[in-house]
Every structure is written in C-alpha cells, then in structure tokens.
Coordinates of C-alpha atoms in Angstrom, one line a residue:
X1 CA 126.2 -167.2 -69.1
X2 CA 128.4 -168.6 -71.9
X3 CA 131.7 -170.1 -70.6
X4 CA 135.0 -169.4 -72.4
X5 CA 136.3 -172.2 -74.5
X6 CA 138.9 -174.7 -73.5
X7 CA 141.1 -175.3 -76.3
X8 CA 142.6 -178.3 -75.0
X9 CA 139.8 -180.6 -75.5
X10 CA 137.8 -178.5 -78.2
X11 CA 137.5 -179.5 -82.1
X12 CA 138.8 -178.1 -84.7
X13 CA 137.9 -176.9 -88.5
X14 CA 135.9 -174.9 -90.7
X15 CA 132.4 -177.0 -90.1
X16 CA 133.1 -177.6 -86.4
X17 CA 133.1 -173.9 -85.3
X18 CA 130.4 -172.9 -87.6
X19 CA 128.0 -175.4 -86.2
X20 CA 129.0 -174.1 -82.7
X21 CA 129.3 -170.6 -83.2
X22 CA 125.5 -170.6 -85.1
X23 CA 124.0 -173.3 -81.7
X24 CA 125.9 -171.8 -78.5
X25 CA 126.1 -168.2 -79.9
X26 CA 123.2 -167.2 -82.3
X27 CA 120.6 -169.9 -82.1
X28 CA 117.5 -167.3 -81.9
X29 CA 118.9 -165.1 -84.6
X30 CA 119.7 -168.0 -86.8
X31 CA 115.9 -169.2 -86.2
X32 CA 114.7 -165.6 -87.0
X33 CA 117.2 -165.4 -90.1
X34 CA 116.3 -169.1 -91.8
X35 CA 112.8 -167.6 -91.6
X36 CA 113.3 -164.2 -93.5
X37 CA 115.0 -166.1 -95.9
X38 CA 112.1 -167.8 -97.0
X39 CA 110.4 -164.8 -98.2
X40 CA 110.3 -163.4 -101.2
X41 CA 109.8 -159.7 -102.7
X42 CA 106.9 -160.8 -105.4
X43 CA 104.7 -162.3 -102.7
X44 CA 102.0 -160.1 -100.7
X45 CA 102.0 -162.3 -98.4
X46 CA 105.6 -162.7 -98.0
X47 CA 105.3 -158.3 -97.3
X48 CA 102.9 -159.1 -94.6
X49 CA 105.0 -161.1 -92.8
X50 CA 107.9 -159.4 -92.6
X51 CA 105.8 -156.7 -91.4
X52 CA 104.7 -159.1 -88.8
X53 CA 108.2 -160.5 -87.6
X54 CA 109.6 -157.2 -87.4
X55 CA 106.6 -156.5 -85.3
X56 CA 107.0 -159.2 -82.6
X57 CA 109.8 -157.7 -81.8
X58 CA 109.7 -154.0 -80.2
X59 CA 113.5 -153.3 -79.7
X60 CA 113.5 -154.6 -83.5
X61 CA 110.9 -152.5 -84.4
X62 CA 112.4 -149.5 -83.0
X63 CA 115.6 -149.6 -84.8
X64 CA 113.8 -150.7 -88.0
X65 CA 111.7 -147.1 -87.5
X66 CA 114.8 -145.5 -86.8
X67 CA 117.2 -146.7 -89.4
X68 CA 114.5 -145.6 -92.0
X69 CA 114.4 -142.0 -90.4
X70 CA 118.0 -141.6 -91.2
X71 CA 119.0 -139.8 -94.0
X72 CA 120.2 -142.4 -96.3
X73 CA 116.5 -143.7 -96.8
X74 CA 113.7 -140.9 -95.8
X75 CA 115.1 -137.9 -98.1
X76 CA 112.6 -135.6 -98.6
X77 CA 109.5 -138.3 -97.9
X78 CA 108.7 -137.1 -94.8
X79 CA 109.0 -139.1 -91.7
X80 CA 108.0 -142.9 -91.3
X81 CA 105.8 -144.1 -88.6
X82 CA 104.8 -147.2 -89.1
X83 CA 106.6 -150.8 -90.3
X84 CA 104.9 -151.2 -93.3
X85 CA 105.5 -147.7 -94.7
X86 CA 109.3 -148.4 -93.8
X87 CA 108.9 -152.0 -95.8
X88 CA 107.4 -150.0 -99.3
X89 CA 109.9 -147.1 -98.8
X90 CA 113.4 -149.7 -98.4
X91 CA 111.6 -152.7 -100.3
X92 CA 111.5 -156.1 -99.1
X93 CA 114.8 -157.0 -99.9
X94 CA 116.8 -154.2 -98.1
X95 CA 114.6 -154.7 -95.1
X96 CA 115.3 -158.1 -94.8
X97 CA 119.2 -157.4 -95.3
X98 CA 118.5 -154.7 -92.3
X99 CA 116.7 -157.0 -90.1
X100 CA 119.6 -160.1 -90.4
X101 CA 121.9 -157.3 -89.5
X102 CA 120.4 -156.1 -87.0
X103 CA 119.4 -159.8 -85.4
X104 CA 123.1 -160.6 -85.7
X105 CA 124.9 -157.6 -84.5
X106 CA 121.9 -157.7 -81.1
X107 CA 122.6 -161.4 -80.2
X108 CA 126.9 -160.7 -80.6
X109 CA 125.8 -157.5 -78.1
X110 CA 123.8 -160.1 -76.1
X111 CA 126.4 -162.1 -75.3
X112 CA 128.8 -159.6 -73.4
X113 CA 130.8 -156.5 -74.0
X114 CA 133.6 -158.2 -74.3
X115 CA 136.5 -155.6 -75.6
X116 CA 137.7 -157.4 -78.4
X117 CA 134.1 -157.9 -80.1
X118 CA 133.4 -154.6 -79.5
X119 CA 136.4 -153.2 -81.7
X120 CA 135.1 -155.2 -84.8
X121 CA 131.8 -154.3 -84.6
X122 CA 132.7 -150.7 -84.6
X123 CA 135.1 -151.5 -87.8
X124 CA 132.1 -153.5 -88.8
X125 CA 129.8 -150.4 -88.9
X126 CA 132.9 -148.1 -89.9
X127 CA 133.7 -150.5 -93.1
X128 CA 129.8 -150.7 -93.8
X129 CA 129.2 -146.9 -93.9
X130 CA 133.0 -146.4 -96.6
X131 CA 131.9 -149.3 -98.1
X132 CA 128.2 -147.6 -98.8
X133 CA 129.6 -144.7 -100.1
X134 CA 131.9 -146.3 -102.7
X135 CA 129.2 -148.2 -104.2
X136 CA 126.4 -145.8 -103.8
X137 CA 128.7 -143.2 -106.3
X138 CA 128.0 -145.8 -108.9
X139 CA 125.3 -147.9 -108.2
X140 CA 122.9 -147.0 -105.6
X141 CA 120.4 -150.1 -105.4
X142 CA 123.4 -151.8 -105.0
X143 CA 124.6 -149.7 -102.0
X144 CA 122.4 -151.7 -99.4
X145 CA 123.6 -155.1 -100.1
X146 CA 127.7 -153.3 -99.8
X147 CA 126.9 -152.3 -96.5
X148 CA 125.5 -155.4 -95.0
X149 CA 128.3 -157.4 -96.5
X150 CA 131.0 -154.9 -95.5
X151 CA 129.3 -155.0 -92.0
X152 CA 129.4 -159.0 -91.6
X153 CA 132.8 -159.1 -93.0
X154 CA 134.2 -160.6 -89.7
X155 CA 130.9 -162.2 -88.4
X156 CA 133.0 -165.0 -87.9
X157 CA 135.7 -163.6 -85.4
X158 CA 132.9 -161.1 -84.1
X159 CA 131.2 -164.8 -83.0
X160 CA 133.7 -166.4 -81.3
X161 CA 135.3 -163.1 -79.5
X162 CA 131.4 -162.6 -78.7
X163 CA 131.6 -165.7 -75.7
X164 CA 135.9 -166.0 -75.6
X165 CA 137.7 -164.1 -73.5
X166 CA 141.7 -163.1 -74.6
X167 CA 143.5 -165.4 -72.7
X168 CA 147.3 -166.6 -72.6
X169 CA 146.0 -169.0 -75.2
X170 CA 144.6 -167.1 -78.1
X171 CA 146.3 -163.7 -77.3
X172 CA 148.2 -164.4 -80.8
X173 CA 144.8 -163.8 -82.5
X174 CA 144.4 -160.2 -81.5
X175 CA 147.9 -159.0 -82.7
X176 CA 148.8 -156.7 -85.1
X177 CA 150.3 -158.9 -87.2
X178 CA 148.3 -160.2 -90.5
X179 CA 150.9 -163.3 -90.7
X180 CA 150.4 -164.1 -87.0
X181 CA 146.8 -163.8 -86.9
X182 CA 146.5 -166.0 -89.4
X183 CA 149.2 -168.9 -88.2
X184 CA 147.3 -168.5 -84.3
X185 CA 144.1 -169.0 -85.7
X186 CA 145.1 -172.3 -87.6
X187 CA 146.8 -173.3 -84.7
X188 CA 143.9 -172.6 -82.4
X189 CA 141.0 -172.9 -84.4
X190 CA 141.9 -175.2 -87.2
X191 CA 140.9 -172.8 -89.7
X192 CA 140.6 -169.7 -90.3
X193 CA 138.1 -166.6 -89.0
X194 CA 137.7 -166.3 -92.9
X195 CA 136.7 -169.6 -93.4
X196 CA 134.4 -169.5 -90.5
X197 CA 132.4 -166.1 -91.9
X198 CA 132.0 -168.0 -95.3
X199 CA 130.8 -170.6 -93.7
X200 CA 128.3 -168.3 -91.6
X201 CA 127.2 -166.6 -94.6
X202 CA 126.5 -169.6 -96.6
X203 CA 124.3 -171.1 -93.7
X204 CA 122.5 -168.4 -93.6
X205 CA 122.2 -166.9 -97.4
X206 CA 124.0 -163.7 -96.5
X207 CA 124.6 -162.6 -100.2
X208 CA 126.7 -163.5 -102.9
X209 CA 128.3 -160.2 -102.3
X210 CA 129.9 -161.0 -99.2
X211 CA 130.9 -164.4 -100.2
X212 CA 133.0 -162.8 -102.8
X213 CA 134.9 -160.2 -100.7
X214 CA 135.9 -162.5 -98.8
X215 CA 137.5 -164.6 -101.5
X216 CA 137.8 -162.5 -104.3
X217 CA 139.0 -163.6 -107.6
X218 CA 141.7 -162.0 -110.4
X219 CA 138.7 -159.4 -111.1
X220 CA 136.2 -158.7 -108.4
X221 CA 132.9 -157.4 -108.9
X222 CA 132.5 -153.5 -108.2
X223 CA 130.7 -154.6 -105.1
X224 CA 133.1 -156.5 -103.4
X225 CA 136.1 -154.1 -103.8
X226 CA 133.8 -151.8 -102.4
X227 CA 133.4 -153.8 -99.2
X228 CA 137.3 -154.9 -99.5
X229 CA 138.3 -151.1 -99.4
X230 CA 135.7 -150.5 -96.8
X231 CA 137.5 -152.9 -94.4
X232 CA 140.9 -152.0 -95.7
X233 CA 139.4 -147.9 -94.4
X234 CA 138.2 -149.0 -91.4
X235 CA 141.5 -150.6 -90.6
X236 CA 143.7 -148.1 -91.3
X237 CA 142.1 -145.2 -89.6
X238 CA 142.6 -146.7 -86.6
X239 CA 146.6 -146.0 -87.5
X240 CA 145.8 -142.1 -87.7
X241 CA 144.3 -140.5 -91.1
X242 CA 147.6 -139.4 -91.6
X243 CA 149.5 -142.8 -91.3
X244 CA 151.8 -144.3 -94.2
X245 CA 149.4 -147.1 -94.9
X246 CA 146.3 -144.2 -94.7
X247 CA 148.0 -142.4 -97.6
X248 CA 148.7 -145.5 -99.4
X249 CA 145.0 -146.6 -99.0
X250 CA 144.0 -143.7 -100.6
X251 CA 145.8 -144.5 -103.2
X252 CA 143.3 -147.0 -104.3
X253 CA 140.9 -145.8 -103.2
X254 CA 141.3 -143.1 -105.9
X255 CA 141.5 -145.7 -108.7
X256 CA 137.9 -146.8 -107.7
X257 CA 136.6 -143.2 -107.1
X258 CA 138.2 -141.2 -110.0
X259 CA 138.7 -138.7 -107.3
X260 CA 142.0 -137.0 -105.9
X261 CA 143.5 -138.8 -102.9
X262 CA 142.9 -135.6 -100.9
X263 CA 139.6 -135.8 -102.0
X264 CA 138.8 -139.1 -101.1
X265 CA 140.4 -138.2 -97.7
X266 CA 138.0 -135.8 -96.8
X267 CA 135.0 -138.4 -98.0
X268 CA 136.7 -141.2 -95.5
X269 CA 136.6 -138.7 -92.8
X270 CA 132.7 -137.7 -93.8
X271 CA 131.8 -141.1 -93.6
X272 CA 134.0 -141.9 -90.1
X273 CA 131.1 -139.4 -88.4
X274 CA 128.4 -141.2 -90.4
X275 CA 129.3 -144.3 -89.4
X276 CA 128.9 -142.7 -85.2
X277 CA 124.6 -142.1 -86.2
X278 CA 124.9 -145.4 -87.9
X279 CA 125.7 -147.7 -85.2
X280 CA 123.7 -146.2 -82.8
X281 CA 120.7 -146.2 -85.2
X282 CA 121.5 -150.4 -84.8
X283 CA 121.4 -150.1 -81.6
X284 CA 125.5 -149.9 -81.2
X285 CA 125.9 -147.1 -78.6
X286 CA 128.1 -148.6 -76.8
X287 CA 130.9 -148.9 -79.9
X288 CA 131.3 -145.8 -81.0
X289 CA 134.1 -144.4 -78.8
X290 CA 135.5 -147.0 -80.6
X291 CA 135.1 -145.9 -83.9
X292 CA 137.5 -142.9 -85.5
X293 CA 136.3 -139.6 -86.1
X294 CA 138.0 -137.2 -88.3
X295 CA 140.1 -135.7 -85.6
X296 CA 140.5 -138.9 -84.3
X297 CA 138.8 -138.2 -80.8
X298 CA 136.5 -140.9 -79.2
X299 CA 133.0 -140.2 -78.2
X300 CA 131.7 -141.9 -74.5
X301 CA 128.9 -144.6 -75.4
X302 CA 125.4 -143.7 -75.0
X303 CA 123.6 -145.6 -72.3
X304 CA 122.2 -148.9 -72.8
X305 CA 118.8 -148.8 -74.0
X306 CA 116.2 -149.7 -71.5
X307 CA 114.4 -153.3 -72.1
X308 CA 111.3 -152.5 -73.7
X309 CA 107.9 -154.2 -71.8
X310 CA 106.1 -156.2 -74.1
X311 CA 102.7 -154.7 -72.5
X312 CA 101.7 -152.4 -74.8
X313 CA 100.9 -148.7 -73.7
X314 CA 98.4 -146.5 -76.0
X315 CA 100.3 -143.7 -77.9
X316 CA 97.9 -140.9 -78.9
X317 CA 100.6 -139.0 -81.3
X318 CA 101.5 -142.2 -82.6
X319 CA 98.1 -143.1 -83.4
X320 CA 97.7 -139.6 -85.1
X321 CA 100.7 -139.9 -87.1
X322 CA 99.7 -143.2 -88.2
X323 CA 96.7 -142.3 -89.3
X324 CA 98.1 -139.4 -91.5
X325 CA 100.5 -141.8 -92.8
X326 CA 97.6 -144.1 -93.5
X327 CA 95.6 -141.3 -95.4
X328 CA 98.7 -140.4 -97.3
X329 CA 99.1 -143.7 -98.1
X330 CA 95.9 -144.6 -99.2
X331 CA 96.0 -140.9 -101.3
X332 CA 99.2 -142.8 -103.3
X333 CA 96.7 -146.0 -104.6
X334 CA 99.2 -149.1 -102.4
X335 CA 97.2 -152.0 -102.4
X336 CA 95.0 -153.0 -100.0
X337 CA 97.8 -155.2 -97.7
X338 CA 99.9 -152.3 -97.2
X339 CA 96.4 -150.7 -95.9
X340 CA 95.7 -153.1 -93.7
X341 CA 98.7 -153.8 -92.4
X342 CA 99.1 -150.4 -91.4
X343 CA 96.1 -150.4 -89.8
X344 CA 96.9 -153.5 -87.7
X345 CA 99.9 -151.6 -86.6
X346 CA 98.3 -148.5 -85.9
X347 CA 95.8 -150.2 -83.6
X348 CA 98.6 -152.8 -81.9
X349 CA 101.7 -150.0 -81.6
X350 CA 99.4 -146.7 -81.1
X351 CA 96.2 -148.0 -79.7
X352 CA 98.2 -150.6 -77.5
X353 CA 96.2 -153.8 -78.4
X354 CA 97.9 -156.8 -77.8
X355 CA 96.6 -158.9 -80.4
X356 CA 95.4 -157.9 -83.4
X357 CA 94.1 -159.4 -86.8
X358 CA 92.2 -158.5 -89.9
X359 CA 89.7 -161.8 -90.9
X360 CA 88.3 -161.9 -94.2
X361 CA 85.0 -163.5 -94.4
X362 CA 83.9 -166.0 -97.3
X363 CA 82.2 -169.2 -97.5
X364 CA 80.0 -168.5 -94.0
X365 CA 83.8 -168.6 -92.5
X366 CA 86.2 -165.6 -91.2
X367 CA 90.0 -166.7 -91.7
X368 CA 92.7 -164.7 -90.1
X369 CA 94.2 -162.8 -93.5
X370 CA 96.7 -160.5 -91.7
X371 CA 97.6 -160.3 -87.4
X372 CA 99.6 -159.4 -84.9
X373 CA 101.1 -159.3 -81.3
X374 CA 102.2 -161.5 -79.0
X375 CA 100.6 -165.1 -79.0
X376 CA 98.9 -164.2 -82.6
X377 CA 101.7 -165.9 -84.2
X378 CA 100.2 -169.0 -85.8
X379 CA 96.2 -166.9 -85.8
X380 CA 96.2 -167.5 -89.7
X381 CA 96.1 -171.0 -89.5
X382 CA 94.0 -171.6 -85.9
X383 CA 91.7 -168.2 -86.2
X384 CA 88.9 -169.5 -88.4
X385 CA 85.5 -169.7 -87.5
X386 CA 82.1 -170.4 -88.5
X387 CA 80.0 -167.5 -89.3
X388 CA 77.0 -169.5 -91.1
X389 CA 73.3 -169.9 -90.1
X390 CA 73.8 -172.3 -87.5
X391 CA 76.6 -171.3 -85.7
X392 CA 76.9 -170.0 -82.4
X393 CA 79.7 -167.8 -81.3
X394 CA 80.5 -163.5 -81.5
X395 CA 81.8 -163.0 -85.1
X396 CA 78.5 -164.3 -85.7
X397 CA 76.9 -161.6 -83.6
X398 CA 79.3 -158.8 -84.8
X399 CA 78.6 -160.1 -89.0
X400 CA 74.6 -159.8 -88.0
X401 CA 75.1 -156.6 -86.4
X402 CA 77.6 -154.7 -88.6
X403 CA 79.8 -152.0 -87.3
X404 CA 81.5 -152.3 -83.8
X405 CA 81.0 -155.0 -81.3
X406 CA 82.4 -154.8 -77.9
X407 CA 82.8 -157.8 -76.6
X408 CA 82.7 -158.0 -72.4
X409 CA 80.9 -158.9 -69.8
X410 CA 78.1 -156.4 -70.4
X411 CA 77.4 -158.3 -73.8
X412 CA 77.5 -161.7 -72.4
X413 CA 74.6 -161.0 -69.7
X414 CA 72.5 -159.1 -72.6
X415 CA 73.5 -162.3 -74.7
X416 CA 73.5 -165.4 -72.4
X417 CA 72.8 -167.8 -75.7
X418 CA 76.2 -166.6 -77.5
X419 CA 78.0 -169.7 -77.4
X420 CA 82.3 -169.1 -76.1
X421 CA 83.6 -172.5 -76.1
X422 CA 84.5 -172.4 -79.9
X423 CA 86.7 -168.6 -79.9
X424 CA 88.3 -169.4 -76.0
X425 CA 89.9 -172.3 -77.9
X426 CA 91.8 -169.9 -79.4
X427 CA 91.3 -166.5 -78.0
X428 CA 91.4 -167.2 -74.7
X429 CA 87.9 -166.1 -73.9
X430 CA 89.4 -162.3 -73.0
X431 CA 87.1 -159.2 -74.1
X432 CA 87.6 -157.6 -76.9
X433 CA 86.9 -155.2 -79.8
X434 CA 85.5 -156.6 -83.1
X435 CA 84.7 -154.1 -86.4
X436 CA 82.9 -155.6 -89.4
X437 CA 83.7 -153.8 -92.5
X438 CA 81.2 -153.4 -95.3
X439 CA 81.7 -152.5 -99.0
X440 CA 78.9 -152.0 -101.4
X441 CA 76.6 -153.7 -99.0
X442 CA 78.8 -156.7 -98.8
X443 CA 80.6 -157.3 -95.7
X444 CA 84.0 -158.7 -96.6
X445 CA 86.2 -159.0 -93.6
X446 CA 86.1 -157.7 -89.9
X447 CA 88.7 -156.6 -87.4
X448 CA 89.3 -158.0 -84.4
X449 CA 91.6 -156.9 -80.9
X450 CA 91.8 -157.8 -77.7
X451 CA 93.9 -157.1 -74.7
X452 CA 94.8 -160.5 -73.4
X453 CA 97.7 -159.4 -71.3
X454 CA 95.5 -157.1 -69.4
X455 CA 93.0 -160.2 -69.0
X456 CA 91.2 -158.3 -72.2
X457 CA 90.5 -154.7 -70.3
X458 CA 89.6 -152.3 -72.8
X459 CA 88.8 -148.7 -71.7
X460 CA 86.4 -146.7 -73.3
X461 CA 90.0 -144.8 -75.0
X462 CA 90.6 -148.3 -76.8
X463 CA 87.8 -148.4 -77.7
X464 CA 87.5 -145.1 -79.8
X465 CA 91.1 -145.1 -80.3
X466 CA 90.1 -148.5 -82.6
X467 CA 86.9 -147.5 -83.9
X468 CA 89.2 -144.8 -85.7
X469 CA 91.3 -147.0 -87.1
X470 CA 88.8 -149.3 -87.9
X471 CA 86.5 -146.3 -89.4
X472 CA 89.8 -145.2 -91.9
X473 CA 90.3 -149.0 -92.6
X474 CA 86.7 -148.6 -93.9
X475 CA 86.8 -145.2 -95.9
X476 CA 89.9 -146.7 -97.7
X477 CA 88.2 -149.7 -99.2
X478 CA 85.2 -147.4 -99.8
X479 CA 87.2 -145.7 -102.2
X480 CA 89.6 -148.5 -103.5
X481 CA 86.0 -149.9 -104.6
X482 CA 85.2 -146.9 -106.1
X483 CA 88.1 -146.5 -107.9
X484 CA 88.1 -149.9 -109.1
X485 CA 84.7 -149.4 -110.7
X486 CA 85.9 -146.0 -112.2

C-alpha cells in the first residue's frame, strides 16, 4: 500500500512531483499510455492494435463497450458488441483519448478512496460532461477531445490526493480559498497542482487542448473556454444552482452559448444528471453521490464492480451478436482487418478462447498478422513457422488438409510423425483449434486458438462455436474476392 508523504524531507518543484506522481502513482497506466501514443489513425496496423490493447484488458474492455453504448456515440446505429466495431464507430483518435482516460481515472481509483480525490474526480466527470456540451453546440468532432481535457483538468492534484491523506500539514490545500490553495501548495509542494497537470499532460501527450486551458492566453481557442467554463460549472454547483457565483457563471456562460442565462441553467442542470451515467459508464460508481444533480440531492454509489477472471467463459448470445454484427459489417464493404479482427474477438470474448491469432500464409511460412489473449502479446513477432515441403509440424498438416484441424491427443496417436518441438516453443504444446481459409483455390491464411489456461481443453461447444466464426471469416473473403473482381 502507498504511504503518505512526509513533507519534511520530500523535494520540491514542478519536475520533482511529476516524476513521482507518474513512478509511485501511475507507472502501469503511464506504460499503457506511452504505448497508445504511438499509434496513429492512418495505419491498419496501428487499428489492430488498439483493438488488441483494449482487449488484454477485460475491465477495460467492458467500459470501452459500454461507453460506446451510451447515447453520445451509438445514436440510432444499433448496439455495439464488439471492440473493433466500437474503434470504426468513435475512430481511432477518440478511442485512444477514451482509453488514457479511462487508464488514468482506474489507477487514481486503484490507489484508495481517499475523500478528497474522490471530490475531483466527480468534478472531473461533472466539468467533462458541461464542457462536452458547450463545444459539441459548435463543433462536434471537437467535442471528444473538450471532454477528456476538461476531465484531466486537475490530474495533477487528483494524483497526489490519490496516495496523501489530509493531514495537519496540507489541510491548507483543501480550502475554499483560491489565494490559499495556491500559497499552501507553493509552500508544500514547490509549485503548483497546475504546474504539475501541465507537466503530466506533456509527458504523456494529453492534447494541446488541455495544455491551453490550463494556461490560456488573451484569446483562447473555443475549446479551451469550453473546458474553463466546464470546471468553472462544476465548481460552482457545488455552491447551490442558485448561488451568487451560479448566476454570475451563467453569465458567461451565455456569451459562449448565445442562449438566455435561464436557458443555459436548465442545460447545466441536464448535463449535472448526464454526468451521473457518465462516470459510472468509466467505471466511477463510487463518485457520484458526489456529484450535483439538479435538485441538488446525492445518489448512494453503486457497488464496486466485481474483479473480472481472466479465464475466459464461452458466451453463446455474445457469440450470436457478434456474428450479426460481423455480417452487418461485412454487408457495409470495411476492409478486411476490421473483419478479422472481429472475428478474433468473437472467438476469444464469445467462444472463450484464450489465445487467438489470424496467420497469413506466404513464402511456405504462416506469420501471426492479427492475435489475441493473454500470453499472445508478442505472437506477431515469435508465431512464425514453416509450412514448406520439408517441414514437420501441425500448420503443416492443417495447410495439407484444409478446413478444421483439431489438434489433441486423438490427432497425435493417428499422427505419431507430426513433429511438436518447433510450435511448444511458442505455444506451449496445448491442444487447439486450427482453420485454414481458402479463396479461389488459394489458401491465404489460417486461424488458430487454443485454450492454454485450461491446459488447451476444448469441448466439442469450442469447437463448433469456432468453426462458426471461422466459417463467416471464410464467406466474407469469399465475397470481398468477388467483389474485387466485379
């Protein structure tokens, strides 16, 4: 458990608490973020792997699913099953804002309920959701980028409350005062919480956006008074909707909207509710008493969710669900990595495969192009094997064969020559389910899963539960081909 800071001996500045805040706090998240970062929205590749880091993840994964359920992003598009449908819907940029976000706000969470962090992250999720609004009545691809900003806008205090209790110390920090707060944290910290977010965001390429609200110039961008007011809304409702500094808010607020002040009122208030489904769609339950409703009543957190097993359980409406949404897909012309990253989804999350990976096959060798699960991470460099004339090993068995392999003990005593030593290097020599695909007589890839926390058993279920995937998998190049042609 983290200890609480001694001040007497601790350092001081700007550089000094970021460096501690991102090592003692957030050194997972910061890992996960440096990572997203990297990718970029005109690479396929880049799609994939978002895909697959969301994936790795299942409390991740679940709030991903759910925050594009929610009615700022489904509409009328019916609703989303699976990761990559979530990733084409938001785009790759808004999913990778979602995911920091959600990385960030789950490791502060992590840490302790302490009281004081708790209060910003509900003004955090209250100032995203106003901020949202504002922008989205002018520019709504710009909307997404508000919220996060508006949302981090005191990542820097959220961190250090996240691991410091209020003590005789650094009580001065949590007072009302703006002129106090700020001469406490100089005196304490060496800095200020400001500082300390900028320095956050810039270490981990939050967004200019955010980096501007929280020094804005003469004349700020649209965006960043929209994340100012946000945090100005979320601070002043805790006062009472109908406090002095409420009505004066609203004041400004009216200058950015073009709307009456009573008309912006009841907007706030609209959004205060929003902001409830918002933080529990991040997996915030436990904030949003803290949060102000429009009658200014508090709601009693939700239970904590349960830790989800890594062990993954077959679904039979998820499978069918994903396979609609797969057919739908397909119906729309996506390319073919959305297809079969669906489809490695469908058969890890629905079937309840551990490990899964699509391999395309060229030059006698079968290369891990797409995969999955739990100790798949680094299967597109290691999973490559030889599928020639001479070799020796089950891809070359399932190539020569076609269709569905089953690889288990059964095959092994019918095929005492099939050489393992090559695959348990990296498979761990675990049964498993292999499909070749075939296009115009060519056979272009395969599919491969296995079950290795089970020790690889697969029930005669997985088995058809896969061959279903792997049998839509194959339809939908069968007519990507013949569209192509067409």
């Amino acid at each position: 458990m983290l200890q609480p800071f001694k001040f007497e001996k601790e350092g001081k500045g700007t550089d000094y608490w970021v460096r501690r805040l991102m090592r003692q706090n957030m050194p997972v998240a910061g890992t996960v973020i440096a990572e997203l970062n990297k990718l970029s929205e005109n690479d396929d590749a880049h799609l994939n792997h978002l895909a697959e880091l969301i994936l790795r993840d299942p409390n991740l994964t679940s709030h991903v699913l759910r925050i594009a359920n929610s009615v700022q992003y489904s509409g009328s598009k019916g609703r989303v099953n699976t990761v990559s449908r979530a990733i084409v819907i938001i785009g790759l940029k808004g999913m990778r804002a979602i995911c920091i976000s959600l990385m960030l706000i789950d490791s502060l969470l992590k840490n302790g309920a302490k009281e004081r962090m708790l209060e910003l992250v509900a003004q955090g999720f209250h100032a995203a959701t106003q901020a949202r609004a504002l922008m989205a009545a002018q520019d709504e691809e710009a909307a997404e980028e508000v919220f996060i900003a508006a949302l981090l806008y005191n990542l820097g205090e959220m961190a250090y409350w996240s691991s410091t209790d209020v003590t005789s110390k650094n009580d001065a920090l949590v007072t009302d005062s703006t002129k106090a707060r700020t001469e406490a944290a100089q005196e304490v910290l060496g800095t200020s919480f400001n500082k300390i977010t900028k320095g956050l965001a810039r270490q981990w390429k939050l967004g200019a956006t955010l980096e501007e609200a929280l020094v804005p110039g003469k004349e700020p961008s649209a965006k960043a008074q929209a994340v100012i007011l946000g945090e100005k809304i979320s601070r002043a409702a805790l006062k009472g909707w109908d406090s002095p500094g409420m009505k004066k808010l609203l004041e400004e607020v009216s200058r950015y909207t073009y709307l009456e002040p009573d008309e912006c009122l009841a907007n706030c208030q609209e959004q205060a509710e929003l902001a409830l489904d918002v933080a529990r769609q991040y997996g915030a339950s436990d904030v949003c008493h803290m949060i102000p409703s429009r009658h200014q009543t508090f709601k009693r957190p939700e239970p904590a969710a349960v830790k989800i097993s890594r062990i993954m359980k077959s679904d039979p409406q998820l499978q069918l669900n994903i396979l609609r949404e797969l057919a739908s897909t397909a119906a729309q012309k996506h390319n073919v990595n959305t297809i079969f990253q669906m489809v490695i989804e469908g058969i890890h999350r629905g079937v309840g495969m551990e490990r899964v990976a699509v391999g395309f096959i060229k030059d006698f060798r079968v290369t891990a192009k797409y995969s999955l699960g739990y100790g798949a991470e680094n299967w597109r460099e290691t999973f490559n094997f030889d599928v020639g004339p001479y070799a020796d090993n089950v891809f070359v068995e399932a190539v020569e064969k076609g269709g569905l392999l089953w690889v288990n003990d059964a095959f092994f005593k019918q095929n005492k020559s099939v050489g393992q030593k090559e695959t348990a290097k990296v498979l761990g020599g675990v049964d498993c389910l292999i499909y070749v695909l075939e296009v115009n007589g060519k056979k272009p890839g395969l599919i491969y899963a296995d079950r290795a926390d089970f020790g690889g058993l697969i029930t005669q279920n997985h088995a058809d539960s896969f061959l279903h995937f792997a049998a839509q998998a194959q339809y939908c190049l069968q007519a990507m081909s013949g569209a192509a042609k067409r």
